[in-house]
Coordinates of C-alpha atoms in Angstrom, one line a residue:
M5 CA -8.7 22.5 -26.4
A6 CA -5.6 23.0 -28.5
S7 CA -2.6 20.9 -27.7
L8 CA 0.9 22.3 -27.7
V9 CA 3.9 20.0 -27.8
F10 CA 7.2 21.5 -26.6
N11 CA 10.7 20.5 -27.8
T12 CA 10.7 17.5 -25.3
P13 CA 8.7 14.3 -26.1
W14 CA 8.0 13.9 -22.4
L15 CA 5.6 16.8 -21.9
R16 CA 2.3 17.9 -23.4
V17 CA 0.8 21.2 -22.5
R18 CA -2.9 21.8 -23.0
S19 CA -3.8 25.5 -23.1
L20 CA -7.3 26.9 -22.7
P21 CA -8.3 28.9 -25.8
E22 CA -8.8 32.1 -23.8
F23 CA -5.2 32.1 -22.8
A24 CA -2.2 32.9 -25.1
P25 CA -0.4 29.7 -26.1
T26 CA 3.0 31.2 -25.2
F27 CA 4.4 32.5 -21.9
L28 CA 3.4 36.1 -21.3
R29 CA 6.2 38.0 -19.6
R30 CA 6.8 41.4 -18.1
R31 CA 9.9 42.9 -16.5
Q32 CA 10.5 42.3 -12.8
S33 CA 13.9 43.5 -11.5
S34 CA 15.9 42.4 -14.5
S35 CA 14.0 39.1 -14.7
F36 CA 10.7 37.8 -16.1
Y37 CA 7.7 35.9 -14.9
C38 CA 5.1 33.8 -16.6
S39 CA 1.4 34.4 -16.6
R40 CA -0.6 31.8 -14.7
R41 CA -2.1 29.7 -17.5
S42 CA -4.3 26.7 -17.0
F43 CA -2.7 23.5 -18.3
A44 CA -2.2 19.8 -17.8
V45 CA 1.2 18.1 -17.9
V46 CA 1.2 14.5 -19.1
A47 CA 4.3 12.4 -18.5
C48 CA 4.8 9.7 -21.2
S49 CA 6.1 6.3 -20.1
S50 CA 7.6 5.1 -23.4
T51 CA 10.4 7.6 -24.2
S52 CA 13.8 7.7 -22.7
N53 CA 15.9 10.8 -22.1
N54 CA 19.2 9.4 -23.2
G55 CA 18.7 7.4 -26.4
G56 CA 17.1 4.4 -24.7
S57 CA 19.9 3.5 -22.3
V58 CA 18.7 2.7 -18.8
R59 CA 20.2 4.8 -15.9
V60 CA 18.8 4.5 -12.4
R61 CA 19.9 6.0 -9.1
F62 CA 19.7 5.3 -5.4
A63 CA 20.0 8.5 -3.5
P64 CA 20.2 7.9 0.3
S65 CA 20.5 10.7 2.9
P66 CA 23.5 10.1 5.2
T67 CA 21.6 10.9 8.4
G68 CA 21.6 7.5 9.9
N69 CA 21.8 3.8 9.1
L70 CA 20.5 2.2 5.9
H71 CA 16.9 1.1 6.6
V72 CA 15.7 -2.2 5.1
G73 CA 13.2 -0.1 3.1
G74 CA 16.0 1.9 1.6
A75 CA 18.0 -1.3 1.0
R76 CA 15.0 -2.8 -0.9
T77 CA 14.7 0.4 -3.0
A78 CA 18.4 0.2 -3.8
L79 CA 18.0 -3.5 -4.7
F80 CA 15.1 -2.9 -7.1
N81 CA 17.1 -0.2 -8.8
Y82 CA 20.1 -2.4 -9.0
L83 CA 18.1 -5.4 -10.4
F84 CA 16.3 -3.2 -12.9
A85 CA 19.6 -1.7 -14.2
R86 CA 21.4 -5.0 -14.4
S87 CA 18.5 -6.8 -16.1
K88 CA 18.4 -4.0 -18.7
G89 CA 22.1 -3.7 -19.2
G90 CA 22.0 -0.2 -17.7
K91 CA 23.8 1.8 -15.1
F92 CA 23.2 1.9 -11.4
V93 CA 24.2 5.3 -10.0
L94 CA 24.7 6.1 -6.3
R95 CA 24.1 9.7 -5.3
I96 CA 24.4 11.0 -1.7
E97 CA 21.7 13.5 -0.8
D98 CA 23.5 15.4 2.0
T99 CA 22.0 18.8 1.8
D100 CA 20.7 18.4 5.4
L101 CA 23.9 19.9 6.7
E102 CA 22.9 19.6 10.4
R103 CA 22.1 15.8 10.3
S104 CA 24.3 14.5 7.5
T105 CA 27.6 13.0 8.5
R106 CA 30.5 11.3 6.7
E107 CA 30.2 8.5 9.2
S108 CA 26.7 7.8 8.2
E109 CA 27.7 8.0 4.5
A110 CA 30.5 5.4 5.2
A111 CA 28.0 3.1 7.0
V112 CA 25.5 3.3 4.0
L113 CA 28.3 2.5 1.5
Q114 CA 29.4 -0.4 3.7
D115 CA 25.9 -1.8 3.9
L116 CA 25.4 -1.6 0.1
T117 CA 28.8 -3.2 -0.5
W118 CA 27.9 -6.0 2.0
L119 CA 24.7 -6.6 0.1
G120 CA 26.6 -7.0 -3.1
L121 CA 25.0 -3.9 -4.7
D122 CA 28.0 -2.5 -6.5
W123 CA 27.4 0.9 -8.2
D124 CA 28.7 1.9 -11.6
E125 CA 28.9 5.6 -10.7
G126 CA 29.1 7.4 -7.4
P127 CA 31.4 8.0 -4.4
G128 CA 34.6 6.0 -4.6
V129 CA 33.9 5.1 -8.2
G130 CA 33.5 8.4 -10.0
G131 CA 31.8 8.8 -13.4
D132 CA 31.0 11.3 -16.1
Y133 CA 28.0 12.9 -14.3
G134 CA 29.7 13.9 -11.0
P135 CA 30.1 15.1 -8.4
Y136 CA 27.8 12.6 -6.7
R137 CA 27.3 14.4 -3.4
Q138 CA 24.6 17.1 -3.4
S139 CA 26.8 19.2 -1.1
E140 CA 29.3 19.4 -3.9
R141 CA 26.8 20.5 -6.6
N142 CA 25.6 23.9 -5.1
A143 CA 27.0 25.9 -7.9
M144 CA 24.9 23.9 -10.4
Y145 CA 21.7 24.4 -8.4
K146 CA 22.2 28.2 -8.2
Q147 CA 22.8 28.2 -12.0
Y148 CA 19.5 26.6 -12.7
A149 CA 17.7 28.6 -10.1
E150 CA 18.9 31.8 -11.8
K151 CA 17.7 30.3 -15.1
L152 CA 14.2 29.9 -13.7
L153 CA 14.3 33.4 -12.3
E154 CA 15.3 34.8 -15.7
S155 CA 12.5 32.8 -17.5
G156 CA 9.9 34.0 -14.9
H157 CA 9.2 30.5 -13.6
V158 CA 10.3 31.6 -10.1
Y159 CA 10.2 34.9 -8.3
R160 CA 11.7 36.5 -5.2
C161 CA 9.5 36.1 -2.2
F162 CA 10.3 38.5 0.7
C163 CA 7.6 37.1 3.1
S164 CA 8.7 36.6 6.7
S165 CA 8.1 33.5 8.7
E166 CA 5.4 35.4 10.5
D167 CA 3.7 36.2 7.2
L168 CA 3.7 32.6 6.2
V169 CA 2.3 31.4 9.5
K170 CA -0.5 34.0 9.2
M171 CA -1.4 32.7 5.7
K172 CA -1.7 29.1 7.0
E173 CA -3.9 30.2 9.8
I174 CA -6.2 32.1 7.5
A175 CA -6.4 29.2 5.1
K176 CA -7.2 26.9 8.0
L177 CA -10.0 29.1 9.2
K178 CA -11.5 29.2 5.6
Q179 CA -10.9 25.4 5.3
L180 CA -8.7 26.0 2.2
P181 CA -5.5 24.2 1.2
P182 CA -2.4 25.8 2.9
V183 CA -1.2 27.4 -0.3
Y184 CA 0.9 30.5 -0.7
T185 CA -1.3 33.7 -1.2
G186 CA 1.4 36.4 -0.7
K187 CA 1.8 39.4 -2.8
W188 CA 5.2 38.7 -4.2
A189 CA 3.9 36.6 -7.1
T190 CA 2.5 39.8 -8.6
A191 CA 4.8 42.4 -7.1
T192 CA 5.9 45.4 -9.1
D193 CA 9.5 46.1 -10.0
A194 CA 9.6 49.0 -7.6
E195 CA 8.4 46.8 -4.7
V196 CA 11.0 44.2 -5.4
E197 CA 13.8 46.8 -5.8
Q198 CA 12.8 48.4 -2.5
E199 CA 13.2 45.1 -0.6
L200 CA 16.5 44.4 -2.3
E201 CA 17.9 47.8 -1.3
K202 CA 16.8 47.1 2.3
G203 CA 18.6 43.8 2.3
T204 CA 15.5 41.9 3.1
P205 CA 16.1 38.1 3.0
F206 CA 14.2 36.3 0.2
T207 CA 13.5 32.9 -1.2
Y208 CA 13.0 31.7 -4.7
R209 CA 9.4 30.6 -5.1
F210 CA 8.1 28.6 -8.1
R211 CA 5.2 30.0 -9.9
V212 CA 2.5 27.2 -10.0
P213 CA -0.4 27.6 -12.6
K214 CA -3.7 28.2 -10.8
E215 CA -5.5 25.6 -12.8
G216 CA -4.8 22.3 -14.5
S217 CA -3.5 18.9 -13.5
L218 CA -0.6 16.6 -13.7
K219 CA -0.9 13.0 -14.8
I220 CA 1.9 10.4 -14.9
N221 CA 1.9 6.8 -15.9
D222 CA 3.7 5.1 -13.0
L223 CA 5.3 1.8 -13.9
I224 CA 3.9 0.2 -10.7
R225 CA 0.8 2.2 -9.9
G226 CA -0.5 3.0 -13.3
E227 CA -2.1 6.4 -13.9
V228 CA -1.7 8.9 -11.1
C229 CA -3.2 12.4 -11.3
W230 CA -3.0 15.6 -9.2
N231 CA -4.8 19.0 -9.5
L232 CA -2.4 21.9 -9.5
D233 CA -4.8 24.1 -7.4
T234 CA -3.9 22.1 -4.3
L235 CA -0.2 23.0 -4.5
G236 CA 0.4 26.7 -4.4
D237 CA 3.8 28.4 -5.2
F238 CA 6.6 26.5 -3.5
V239 CA 10.1 27.4 -2.5
V240 CA 13.1 26.1 -4.6
M241 CA 15.9 28.1 -2.9
R242 CA 15.9 29.1 0.8
S243 CA 16.9 32.6 2.0
N244 CA 20.3 31.2 3.0
G245 CA 21.0 30.2 -0.5
Q246 CA 20.5 26.5 0.0
P247 CA 18.3 24.6 -2.5
V248 CA 15.3 22.6 -1.3
Y249 CA 15.0 18.8 -1.8
N250 CA 12.7 18.7 -4.7
F251 CA 14.7 21.2 -6.7
C252 CA 18.0 19.4 -6.1
V253 CA 16.5 16.0 -7.0
T254 CA 15.1 17.3 -10.2
V255 CA 18.3 19.0 -11.3
D256 CA 20.4 16.0 -10.3
D257 CA 18.2 13.4 -12.1
A258 CA 18.1 15.5 -15.2
T259 CA 21.8 16.4 -15.4
M260 CA 22.7 12.8 -14.6
A261 CA 20.5 11.6 -17.4
I262 CA 18.5 9.3 -15.1
S263 CA 16.0 7.4 -17.3
H264 CA 13.9 5.7 -14.5
V265 CA 13.2 6.9 -11.0
I266 CA 12.4 3.9 -8.8
R267 CA 11.7 5.0 -5.3
A268 CA 9.4 4.6 -2.2
E269 CA 5.8 5.6 -2.5
E270 CA 6.2 8.2 0.2
H271 CA 8.0 10.3 -2.6
L272 CA 4.9 10.1 -4.8
P273 CA 3.6 13.5 -3.8
N274 CA 7.0 15.1 -4.6
T275 CA 6.4 14.1 -8.3
L276 CA 4.1 17.1 -8.8
R277 CA 6.6 19.7 -7.8
Q278 CA 9.4 17.9 -9.6
A279 CA 7.4 17.6 -12.9
L280 CA 6.8 21.3 -12.9
I281 CA 10.5 22.0 -12.5
Y282 CA 11.3 19.5 -15.3
K283 CA 9.0 21.3 -17.6
A284 CA 10.2 24.8 -16.6
L285 CA 13.8 23.9 -17.3
E286 CA 12.8 22.0 -20.5
F287 CA 14.3 18.8 -19.1
P288 CA 13.0 15.4 -20.3
M289 CA 11.2 13.6 -17.5
P290 CA 12.2 10.1 -16.5
Q291 CA 9.8 7.3 -16.0
F292 CA 8.6 6.9 -12.4
A293 CA 8.0 3.8 -10.4
H294 CA 6.9 4.2 -6.8
V295 CA 7.5 1.1 -4.6
S296 CA 5.1 0.3 -1.8
L297 CA 6.2 0.8 1.8
I298 CA 7.4 -2.1 4.0
L299 CA 4.9 -2.7 6.8
A300 CA 5.2 -4.2 10.2
P301 CA 3.0 -7.3 11.1
D302 CA 0.4 -4.9 12.5
R303 CA 0.4 -3.2 9.0
S304 CA 1.8 0.0 10.4
K305 CA 4.9 1.5 8.9
L306 CA 8.0 -0.5 9.9
S307 CA 9.9 1.3 12.7
K308 CA 12.4 0.7 15.5
R309 CA 9.6 -0.2 17.9
H310 CA 9.1 -3.4 15.8
G311 CA 12.7 -4.5 16.3
A312 CA 15.8 -4.3 14.1
T313 CA 15.2 -2.2 11.0
S314 CA 18.6 -1.4 9.6
V315 CA 20.8 -3.5 7.4
G316 CA 23.8 -3.0 9.8
Q317 CA 21.8 -4.5 12.7
Y318 CA 21.0 -7.6 10.7
R319 CA 24.6 -8.0 9.6
E320 CA 25.7 -7.8 13.3
M321 CA 23.0 -10.4 14.2
G322 CA 24.6 -12.9 11.9
Y323 CA 22.5 -12.7 8.8
L324 CA 24.1 -13.4 5.4
P325 CA 23.9 -10.8 2.6
Q326 CA 22.5 -13.6 0.3
G327 CA 19.6 -14.2 2.7
M328 CA 19.0 -10.5 3.2
V329 CA 18.9 -9.8 -0.6
N330 CA 16.7 -12.7 -1.3
Y331 CA 14.2 -11.8 1.3
L332 CA 14.1 -8.1 0.4
A333 CA 13.5 -8.9 -3.2
L334 CA 10.4 -10.9 -2.2
L335 CA 8.9 -7.9 -0.4
G336 CA 6.6 -6.8 -3.2
W337 CA 8.0 -8.9 -6.1
G338 CA 7.8 -12.5 -7.3
D339 CA 8.7 -14.2 -10.5
G340 CA 5.2 -15.7 -10.9
T341 CA 6.2 -19.2 -9.7
E342 CA 6.3 -20.9 -6.3
N343 CA 10.0 -20.5 -6.1
E344 CA 11.3 -18.3 -3.3
F345 CA 15.0 -19.1 -3.3
F346 CA 17.1 -16.9 -5.5
S347 CA 20.7 -15.9 -5.7
L348 CA 21.5 -12.3 -6.7
E349 CA 22.4 -13.5 -10.2
E350 CA 19.1 -15.3 -10.5
L351 CA 17.2 -12.2 -9.3
V352 CA 18.9 -10.1 -12.1
E353 CA 17.8 -12.7 -14.6
K354 CA 14.2 -12.9 -13.3
F355 CA 13.5 -9.4 -12.2
S356 CA 10.8 -7.4 -13.9
I357 CA 9.4 -4.0 -12.7
E358 CA 6.0 -5.1 -14.1
R359 CA 5.8 -7.8 -11.4
V360 CA 6.4 -5.4 -8.5
N361 CA 3.2 -5.2 -6.4
K362 CA 1.8 -1.9 -5.5
S363 CA 0.4 -3.2 -2.2
G364 CA 2.3 -2.8 1.0
A365 CA 4.6 -5.7 1.9
I366 CA 4.7 -7.2 5.4
F367 CA 8.2 -7.6 7.0
D368 CA 8.2 -11.1 8.6
S369 CA 11.3 -11.6 10.7
T370 CA 10.5 -15.3 11.1
K371 CA 10.6 -15.8 7.4
L372 CA 13.7 -13.8 7.0
R373 CA 15.4 -16.1 9.6
W374 CA 14.2 -19.1 7.7
M375 CA 15.4 -17.7 4.4
N376 CA 18.8 -17.0 5.9
G377 CA 19.0 -20.6 7.0
Q378 CA 18.3 -21.8 3.5
H379 CA 21.2 -19.7 2.2
L380 CA 23.5 -20.6 5.0
R381 CA 23.1 -24.4 4.4
A382 CA 23.4 -23.8 0.6
L383 CA 27.0 -22.5 1.1
P384 CA 29.8 -24.8 0.0
S385 CA 30.6 -27.1 2.9
E386 CA 34.1 -25.6 3.4
K387 CA 32.8 -22.1 3.5
L388 CA 30.1 -23.0 6.0
T389 CA 32.5 -24.9 8.1
K390 CA 35.0 -22.0 8.1
L391 CA 32.2 -19.5 9.0
V392 CA 30.8 -21.5 11.9
G393 CA 34.2 -22.7 13.1
E394 CA 35.5 -19.1 13.4
R395 CA 32.3 -18.3 15.2
W396 CA 32.8 -21.1 17.8
K397 CA 36.4 -20.0 18.5
S398 CA 35.5 -16.3 18.8
A399 CA 32.6 -17.1 21.1
G400 CA 35.0 -18.9 23.5
I401 CA 33.7 -22.4 23.0
L402 CA 36.4 -24.1 21.1
T403 CA 40.2 -23.6 21.1
E404 CA 40.5 -23.9 17.3
S405 CA 38.3 -22.9 14.4
E406 CA 39.2 -25.9 12.2
G407 CA 39.9 -29.6 12.4
S408 CA 38.0 -32.9 12.3
F409 CA 35.9 -32.0 15.4
V410 CA 34.7 -28.8 13.8
N411 CA 34.1 -30.5 10.4
E412 CA 32.0 -33.2 12.0
A413 CA 30.2 -30.9 14.4
V414 CA 29.1 -28.5 11.6
D415 CA 27.9 -31.4 9.5
L416 CA 25.9 -32.7 12.4
L417 CA 24.4 -29.5 13.6
K418 CA 23.9 -27.3 10.5
D419 CA 20.2 -28.1 10.2
G420 CA 19.6 -26.3 13.5
I421 CA 21.5 -23.2 12.4
D422 CA 19.6 -20.4 10.7
L423 CA 22.0 -17.7 11.8
V424 CA 25.7 -18.0 12.3
T425 CA 25.1 -16.9 15.9
D426 CA 22.7 -19.9 16.4
S427 CA 25.7 -22.2 16.1
D428 CA 26.7 -21.2 19.7
K429 CA 23.5 -22.5 21.1
V430 CA 23.4 -25.8 19.2
L431 CA 27.0 -26.7 20.1
L432 CA 26.7 -25.8 23.7
N433 CA 23.5 -27.9 23.8
L434 CA 25.4 -30.8 22.4
L435 CA 28.2 -30.4 25.0
S436 CA 25.8 -30.0 28.0
Y437 CA 24.2 -32.8 30.0
P438 CA 20.9 -31.7 31.6
L439 CA 20.0 -35.2 32.9
H440 CA 18.4 -34.0 36.0
A441 CA 16.0 -31.5 34.3
T442 CA 15.1 -34.1 31.6
L443 CA 14.4 -37.0 34.0
A444 CA 12.2 -34.6 36.1
S445 CA 10.1 -33.5 33.1
P446 CA 6.7 -34.9 32.4
E447 CA 7.8 -35.8 28.8
A448 CA 10.4 -38.2 30.2
K449 CA 7.9 -40.2 32.3
P450 CA 7.3 -42.9 29.7
A451 CA 11.0 -43.5 29.3
V452 CA 11.6 -43.6 33.0
E453 CA 8.7 -46.1 33.5
D454 CA 10.1 -48.3 30.8
K455 CA 12.7 -49.7 33.2
L456 CA 15.2 -46.9 32.5
N457 CA 17.0 -47.7 35.7
E458 CA 17.8 -51.2 34.4
V459 CA 19.2 -49.8 31.1
A460 CA 21.3 -47.4 33.2
A461 CA 22.8 -50.2 35.3
S462 CA 23.8 -52.2 32.2
L463 CA 25.2 -49.1 30.6
I464 CA 27.3 -48.2 33.6
A465 CA 28.6 -51.8 33.7
A466 CA 29.6 -51.6 30.1
Y467 CA 31.4 -48.3 30.7
D468 CA 33.3 -49.7 33.7
S469 CA 34.3 -52.8 31.7
G470 CA 35.8 -50.6 29.0
E471 CA 33.4 -51.7 26.3
I472 CA 32.0 -48.2 25.7
P473 CA 35.3 -46.3 25.8
S474 CA 36.8 -48.8 23.4
A475 CA 33.9 -48.7 20.9
L476 CA 33.9 -44.9 21.0
A477 CA 37.6 -44.7 20.4
E478 CA 37.4 -47.0 17.3
G479 CA 34.8 -44.7 15.6
Q480 CA 31.2 -44.8 14.5
A481 CA 31.1 -48.2 12.9
A482 CA 32.4 -49.8 16.1
W483 CA 30.0 -47.8 18.2
Q484 CA 27.0 -48.9 16.1
K485 CA 28.1 -52.5 16.3
W486 CA 28.3 -52.2 20.1
V487 CA 24.9 -50.6 20.3
K488 CA 23.4 -53.5 18.4
A489 CA 25.0 -56.0 20.7
F490 CA 23.9 -54.1 23.7
G491 CA 20.3 -54.0 22.5
K492 CA 20.4 -57.7 21.9
S493 CA 21.6 -58.4 25.4
L494 CA 18.7 -56.4 26.8
K495 CA 16.2 -57.7 24.3
R496 CA 15.5 -54.2 23.1
K497 CA 15.6 -52.6 19.7
G498 CA 14.2 -49.6 17.9
K499 CA 12.8 -46.8 20.0
S500 CA 12.9 -48.9 23.2
L501 CA 16.6 -49.1 22.8
F502 CA 17.6 -45.7 21.3
M503 CA 15.4 -43.5 23.5
P504 CA 17.0 -44.8 26.8
L505 CA 20.5 -44.5 25.3
R506 CA 19.8 -40.9 24.1
V507 CA 18.5 -39.9 27.5
L508 CA 21.2 -41.5 29.5
L509 CA 24.2 -40.5 27.3
T510 CA 23.1 -37.0 26.1
G511 CA 20.8 -36.1 28.9
K512 CA 18.1 -35.1 26.5
L513 CA 15.0 -36.5 24.9
H514 CA 15.6 -35.0 21.5
G515 CA 18.6 -34.0 19.4
P516 CA 20.6 -34.6 16.2
E517 CA 21.6 -38.1 15.0
M518 CA 22.5 -40.0 18.1
A519 CA 25.5 -42.1 17.0
T520 CA 27.4 -39.1 15.6
S521 CA 26.4 -37.0 18.7
I522 CA 27.9 -39.6 21.1
I523 CA 31.1 -39.9 19.0
L524 CA 31.5 -36.1 19.0
I525 CA 30.9 -35.9 22.8
H526 CA 33.6 -38.5 23.2
K527 CA 36.0 -36.5 20.9
A528 CA 35.2 -33.3 22.7
G529 CA 36.8 -34.8 25.8
S530 CA 40.2 -34.9 24.1
P531 CA 42.7 -32.3 25.3
G532 CA 42.7 -29.0 23.4
I533 CA 39.2 -29.2 21.8
V534 CA 36.8 -27.4 24.2
I535 CA 37.7 -24.4 26.3
P536 CA 37.2 -25.4 30.0
Q537 CA 34.8 -22.5 30.7
A538 CA 32.4 -23.7 28.0
G539 CA 30.4 -25.9 30.3
F540 CA 31.3 -29.2 28.6
V541 CA 30.4 -32.4 30.5
S542 CA 32.7 -35.2 29.5
M543 CA 31.7 -38.8 29.1
E544 CA 33.5 -39.7 32.4
E545 CA 31.5 -36.9 34.2
R546 CA 28.3 -38.1 32.7
F547 CA 28.7 -41.6 34.0
K548 CA 29.6 -40.1 37.4
I549 CA 26.3 -38.2 37.4
L550 CA 24.4 -41.3 36.2
R551 CA 25.7 -43.4 39.1
E552 CA 24.2 -40.9 41.6
V553 CA 20.7 -40.9 40.3
D554 CA 18.2 -42.1 43.0
W555 CA 16.0 -44.2 40.7
E556 CA 13.8 -45.5 43.5
T557 CA 12.9 -42.0 44.6
L558 CA 12.5 -40.9 41.0
N559 CA 10.1 -43.9 40.2
K560 CA 8.0 -42.9 43.2
G561 CA 7.8 -39.4 41.9
E562 CA 8.5 -38.0 45.4
S563 CA 11.6 -35.9 44.5
A564 CA 14.0 -35.2 41.7
P565 CA 17.3 -37.0 41.1
L566 CA 20.6 -35.2 41.8
E567 CA 21.5 -32.0 40.1
S568 CA 23.9 -32.1 37.1
P569 CA 27.0 -30.0 37.6
A570 CA 28.6 -27.5 35.2
P571 CA 25.7 -25.5 33.9
V572 CA 25.9 -24.3 30.3
P573 CA 26.6 -20.6 30.0
T574 CA 24.1 -18.5 28.1

C-alpha cells in the first residue's frame, strides 16, 4: 500500500493501488462528489493544531441540571488546561431547540462557578473564537456544509422517513448493520434537479468510504479502531436546515482551535463520524481522551434512581464546593500516593491525564460525605463558625448567628458535622434531655445498677445548695474543680464518676466532651440564646425531671421512669 500524507499532520490516508490516489469527481447539480475509496485514517497523538498551546472545552447541553458526571468532565478539562498553562473554554451546545432553555444554561453556569471552575472563554466572558453558543453559529455550520457539498463529501438525500424505515427493516431481516443504502449517493444530475424543482425536502448526507478503518490513539484508552463499513452515510444537515450534533461539534472544535477533546466515554463512537468530517474539511484533528462513566454502587450507570445526581442538589444539601471538587477528582484519577485530600490548587499541580483510569468509577455517597467533612473542618475557624452560626439561626434554633455561645458550640460539635446541615442535629441533640429513653435502654443498665440513684440524690442536693449553679457560672475551671470534689465525696473517679454525671446531666450515654457540654447547656439557658421553640431543656428543668424519676420501679425493671417533656423537633 502506498501512503499519502495530506497537508495536515494529523491524518494519513492509505489508498489501495487499484484506486486513484486523488478524489475522483463528477458533476452533480453544480456540486461534486468523491468516489468511494478504501482508506484508513490514523489520528496522531503528538501534534497540536495551534502551535502547541493547550485549548480544551467543556460543552454542556442546557437541557437540565449539571450532572456530577458532567461536572467531573468539566473538572478534568479545567485541571488539564491549568496544569498545562492552557485555556479552558465553555461552549453551550443548545441546538436541541425544544429542550434547551436559558434557565438551564444559567443553572449550569452557576454550578460551574460554585465549583470554582472559572472559564477563560465562553458566555459572560467572551473571547476571540465566539460566539460560544451553538444556536448563534448556524451561519458558520451552513457555510461548512456547503463547502462539503461543493467538494463532494456530502450529497443531497431526498429519502423520506418511510424510505429510511424500510431500509432499516430490510437490513434487520438480512442481519446487516442499519446503514444507508438509498440511491441518492449515486443519483444523476437529472434526478437531483427533478427533486429540487418539486421542492422535495432533503438532508445533507456524508459520503462514507465503503472500506477502510479509523484508528485513534486515545490519551486514556490507548489505541481505538473502527471499521468504516459499519457506519454508512450519515446526515450532517437536517431537512429543516439544522445541523446535527456531530457536525456542529467538529466545526466548533476546529474553528475554536481546540487541541484536546476530553469527554465522557459515551462519546467515543462519535469520534468516527467526527474524524471523517475533520478530514473532509482539512481540519487538524485534536487529541482525544475519553473518560470512563461514573457508576452507581451496583455498577449500573449513575441515575436519579440512585439518589442525588446533580451538582445543584448537593449544593442545596449543604456540601462544600471544595469537598465536591476533591471527590470528583478522585473518581478515576489519583496522584499515585495514598493522599486523598486535595485543594483545587493542589489538584492543578498534581493532575496528569496519564493517571486517569479507563475503568468505571463507583460513586460512593458515604465517602463524599466523609470528604466534605474533612474540608469543612479544614476551613479557618472563623469561616466555619460563621457558616454554622448562620445555619443555626436560619434553622430557627438560635436567635443570633455569632457570639461566645456559637463559638464554643462550633468548637465542641464540629467533629460531628460532615455537612453544614448536620449542625442542626448535633446542636439540637446537645440541647435535648432524653433521660427517660436513655434510662429505659438496655445499654444504660450497668450504669443504673451502679447505684445511679445515689449519685442522682447527691447531685440534686448539690444543685439545691447552689454548688452546681455557682460552679457553672464561674466557668469550666470552677466546674472541673467541683466535679473532682464531688467525686471525692462519693469515693468515685474515672468512668464510675463521669458516666453517671453524663447520664444525669445530659440525659445521654454518649456525646462530646462532657465538661464543655455542661457549660454550654448552662449558657444556653441565658435569655436570648436559644429560640423557645427549639426544644431546649434548661438545667433547672433537667433537675425537675430528675427529681421525678421512680428509681425503685426502674431498678426492679417493672416500668419506665417518667417521660421527659419538650421533645426535640426533627
